[in-house]
Tab-separated table of C-alpha atoms in Angstrom:
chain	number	residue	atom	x	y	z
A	1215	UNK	CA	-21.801	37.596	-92.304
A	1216	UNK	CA	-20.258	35.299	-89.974
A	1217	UNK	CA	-18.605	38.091	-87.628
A	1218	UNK	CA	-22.509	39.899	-87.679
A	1219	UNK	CA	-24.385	36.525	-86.848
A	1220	UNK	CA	-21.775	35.701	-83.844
A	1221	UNK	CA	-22.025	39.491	-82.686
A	1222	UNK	CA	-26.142	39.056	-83.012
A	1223	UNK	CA	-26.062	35.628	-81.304
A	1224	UNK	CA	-23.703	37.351	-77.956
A	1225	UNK	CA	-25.732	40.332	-77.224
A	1226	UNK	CA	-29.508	37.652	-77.730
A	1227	UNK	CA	-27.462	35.596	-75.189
A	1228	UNK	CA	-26.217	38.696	-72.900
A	1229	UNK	CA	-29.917	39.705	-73.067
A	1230	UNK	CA	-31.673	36.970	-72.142
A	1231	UNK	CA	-29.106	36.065	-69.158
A	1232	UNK	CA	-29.990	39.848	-68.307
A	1233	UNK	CA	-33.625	39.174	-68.323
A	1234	UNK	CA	-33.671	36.348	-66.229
A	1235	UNK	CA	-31.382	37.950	-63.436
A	1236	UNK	CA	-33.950	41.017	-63.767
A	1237	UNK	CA	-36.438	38.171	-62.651
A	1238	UNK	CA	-35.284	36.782	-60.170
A	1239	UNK	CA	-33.941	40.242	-58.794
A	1240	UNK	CA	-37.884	41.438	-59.158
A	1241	UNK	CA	-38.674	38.105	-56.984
A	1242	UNK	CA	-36.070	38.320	-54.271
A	1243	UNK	CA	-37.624	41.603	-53.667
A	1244	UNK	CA	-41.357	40.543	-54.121
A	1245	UNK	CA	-40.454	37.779	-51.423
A	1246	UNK	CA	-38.524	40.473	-48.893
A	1247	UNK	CA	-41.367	42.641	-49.070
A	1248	UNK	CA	-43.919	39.510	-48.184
A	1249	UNK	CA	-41.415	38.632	-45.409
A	1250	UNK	CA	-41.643	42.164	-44.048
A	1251	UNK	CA	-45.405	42.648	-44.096
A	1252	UNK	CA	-45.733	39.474	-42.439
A	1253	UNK	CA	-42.748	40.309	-39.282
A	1254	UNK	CA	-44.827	43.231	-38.642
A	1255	UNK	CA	-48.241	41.650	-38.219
A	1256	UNK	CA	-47.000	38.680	-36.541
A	1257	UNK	CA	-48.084	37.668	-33.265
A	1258	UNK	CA	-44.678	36.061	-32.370
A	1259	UNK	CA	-41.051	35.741	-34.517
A	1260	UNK	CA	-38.469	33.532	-34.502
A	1261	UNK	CA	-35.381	32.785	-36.433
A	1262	UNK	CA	-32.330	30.853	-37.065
A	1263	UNK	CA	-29.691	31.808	-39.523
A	1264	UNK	CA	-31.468	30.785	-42.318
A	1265	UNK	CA	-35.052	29.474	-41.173
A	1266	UNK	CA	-37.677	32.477	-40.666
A	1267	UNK	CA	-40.873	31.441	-38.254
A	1268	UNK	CA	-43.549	33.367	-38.022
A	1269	UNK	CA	-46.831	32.886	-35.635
A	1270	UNK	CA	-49.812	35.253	-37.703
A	1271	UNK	CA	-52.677	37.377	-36.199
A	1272	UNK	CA	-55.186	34.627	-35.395
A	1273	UNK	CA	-58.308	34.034	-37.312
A	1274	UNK	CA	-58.066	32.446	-40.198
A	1275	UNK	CA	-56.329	28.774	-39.455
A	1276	UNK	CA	-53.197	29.941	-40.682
A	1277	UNK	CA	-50.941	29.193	-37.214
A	1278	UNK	CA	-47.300	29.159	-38.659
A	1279	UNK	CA	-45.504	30.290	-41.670
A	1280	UNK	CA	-41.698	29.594	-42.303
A	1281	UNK	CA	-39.347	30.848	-44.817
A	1282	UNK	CA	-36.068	28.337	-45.048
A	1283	UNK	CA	-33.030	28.635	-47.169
A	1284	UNK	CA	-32.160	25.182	-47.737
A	1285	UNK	CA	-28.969	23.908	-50.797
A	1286	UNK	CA	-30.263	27.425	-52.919
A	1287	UNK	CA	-33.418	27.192	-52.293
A	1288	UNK	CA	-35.886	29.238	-50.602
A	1289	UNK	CA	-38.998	27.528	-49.529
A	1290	UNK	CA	-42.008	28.469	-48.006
A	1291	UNK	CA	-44.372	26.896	-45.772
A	1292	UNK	CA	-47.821	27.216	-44.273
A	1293	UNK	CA	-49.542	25.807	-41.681
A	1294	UNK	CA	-53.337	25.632	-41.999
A	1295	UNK	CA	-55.686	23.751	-39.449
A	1296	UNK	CA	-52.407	20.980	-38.784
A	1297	UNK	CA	-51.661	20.833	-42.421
A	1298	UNK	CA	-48.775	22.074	-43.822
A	1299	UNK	CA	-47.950	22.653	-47.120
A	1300	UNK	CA	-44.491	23.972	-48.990
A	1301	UNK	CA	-43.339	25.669	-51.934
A	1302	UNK	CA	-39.927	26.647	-53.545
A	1303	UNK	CA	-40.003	30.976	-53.712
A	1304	UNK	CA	-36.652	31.451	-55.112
A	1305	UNK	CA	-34.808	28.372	-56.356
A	1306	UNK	CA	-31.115	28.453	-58.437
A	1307	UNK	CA	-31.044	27.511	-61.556
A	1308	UNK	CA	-28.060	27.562	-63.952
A	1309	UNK	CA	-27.947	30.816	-64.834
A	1310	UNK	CA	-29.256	32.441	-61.314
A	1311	UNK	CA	-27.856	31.192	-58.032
A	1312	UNK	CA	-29.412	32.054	-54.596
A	1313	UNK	CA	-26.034	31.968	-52.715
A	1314	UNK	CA	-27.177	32.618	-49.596
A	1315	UNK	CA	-29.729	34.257	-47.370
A	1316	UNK	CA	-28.793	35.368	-43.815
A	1317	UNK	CA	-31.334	36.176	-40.967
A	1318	UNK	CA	-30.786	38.180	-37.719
A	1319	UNK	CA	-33.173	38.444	-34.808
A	1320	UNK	CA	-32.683	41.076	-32.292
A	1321	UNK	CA	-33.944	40.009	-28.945
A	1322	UNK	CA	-35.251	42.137	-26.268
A	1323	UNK	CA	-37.818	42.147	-23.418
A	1324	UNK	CA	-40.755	41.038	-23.369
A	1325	UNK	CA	-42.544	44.353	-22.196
A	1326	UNK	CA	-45.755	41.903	-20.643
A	1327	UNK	CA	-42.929	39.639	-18.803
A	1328	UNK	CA	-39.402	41.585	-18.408
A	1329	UNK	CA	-38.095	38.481	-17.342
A	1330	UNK	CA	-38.639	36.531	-21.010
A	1331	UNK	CA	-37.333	37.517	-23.917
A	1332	UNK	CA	-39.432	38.342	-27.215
A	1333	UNK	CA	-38.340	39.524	-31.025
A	1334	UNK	CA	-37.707	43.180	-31.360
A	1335	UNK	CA	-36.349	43.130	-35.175
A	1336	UNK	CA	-35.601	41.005	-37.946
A	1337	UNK	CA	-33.013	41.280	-40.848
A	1338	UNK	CA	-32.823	39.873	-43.693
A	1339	UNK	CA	-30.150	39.389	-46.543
A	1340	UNK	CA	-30.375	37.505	-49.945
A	1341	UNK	CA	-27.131	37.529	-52.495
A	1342	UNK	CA	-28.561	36.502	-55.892
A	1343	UNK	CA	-25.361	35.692	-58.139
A	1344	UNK	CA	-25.728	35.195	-61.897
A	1345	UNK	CA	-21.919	35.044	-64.102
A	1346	UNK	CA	-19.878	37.957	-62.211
A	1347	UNK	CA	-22.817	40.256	-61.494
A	1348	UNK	CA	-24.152	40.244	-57.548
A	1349	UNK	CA	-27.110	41.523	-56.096
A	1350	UNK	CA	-27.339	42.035	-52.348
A	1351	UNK	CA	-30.764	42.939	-51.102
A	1352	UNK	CA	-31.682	43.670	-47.184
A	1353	UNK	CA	-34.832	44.500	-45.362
A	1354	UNK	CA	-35.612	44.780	-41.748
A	1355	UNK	CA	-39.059	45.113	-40.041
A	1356	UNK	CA	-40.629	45.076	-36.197
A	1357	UNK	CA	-43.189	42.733	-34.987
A	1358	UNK	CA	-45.951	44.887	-33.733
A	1359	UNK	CA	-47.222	42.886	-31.239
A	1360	UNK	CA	-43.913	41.718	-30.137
A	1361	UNK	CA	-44.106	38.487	-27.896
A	1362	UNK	CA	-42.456	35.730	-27.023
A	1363	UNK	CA	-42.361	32.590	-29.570
């Protein structure tokens, strides 16, 4: 009974673990996909290694959104009429760790100005790490409007 309770008690563990990766798998991807929709409507991208800033169509106050990977973290901010707020997208916990999230901006010209430069595509990369299983997710997308930050 002992041997049948430990073997029930490891694979309610091993699924649960497995659950919550499956989570926060289904939200890295959830979160690329955002990132991507909003690249390619943007009126202006920039980037560091790990901070995402993005200048949206005008219209509706919204004049900056930022994605930053900050300790495991992955926050997101808005800025609405001067006020800007932030949330935590992704955030490790101790079963799920957001190791690390890697952004690369391809520069070219700007085709208004030739002379300034201007975002021609962004890549990004998020490892989610939970016990010895990796995932390693990547999405790229071009700014349609494509000018200078």
């Amino acid at each position: 009974m002992v041997a049948v309770a430990a073997a029930v008690q490891a694979s309610m563990d091993s699924y649960r673990d497995n659950e919550r990766f499956a989570d926060a798998t289904q939200t890295a991807r959830f979160v690329l996909g955002r990132m991507m929709r909003e690249i390619r409507t943007a009126e202006a991208v920039d980037a560091t290694s790990t901070t995402l800033s993005i200048i949206p169509p005008a219209g509706d106050g919204l004049t900056l959104i930022e994605y930053d990977f900050d300790d495991g973290t992955l926050y997101y901010r808005q800025t609405i009429d001067g006020s800007t707020t932030s949330q935590p997208l992704i955030a490790s916990d101790e079963k799920v760790t957001l190791q690390s999230m890697t952004i690369t901006q391809m520069l070219g010209p700007d085709p208004e100005n030739p002379e300034q430069t201007c975002t021609e595509s962004v890549t990004v990369r998020i490892v989610l790490v939970s016990g010895n299983q990796q995932v390693d997710m990547t999405a790229s997308a071009c700014p349609r409007r494509n000018r200078p930050f």
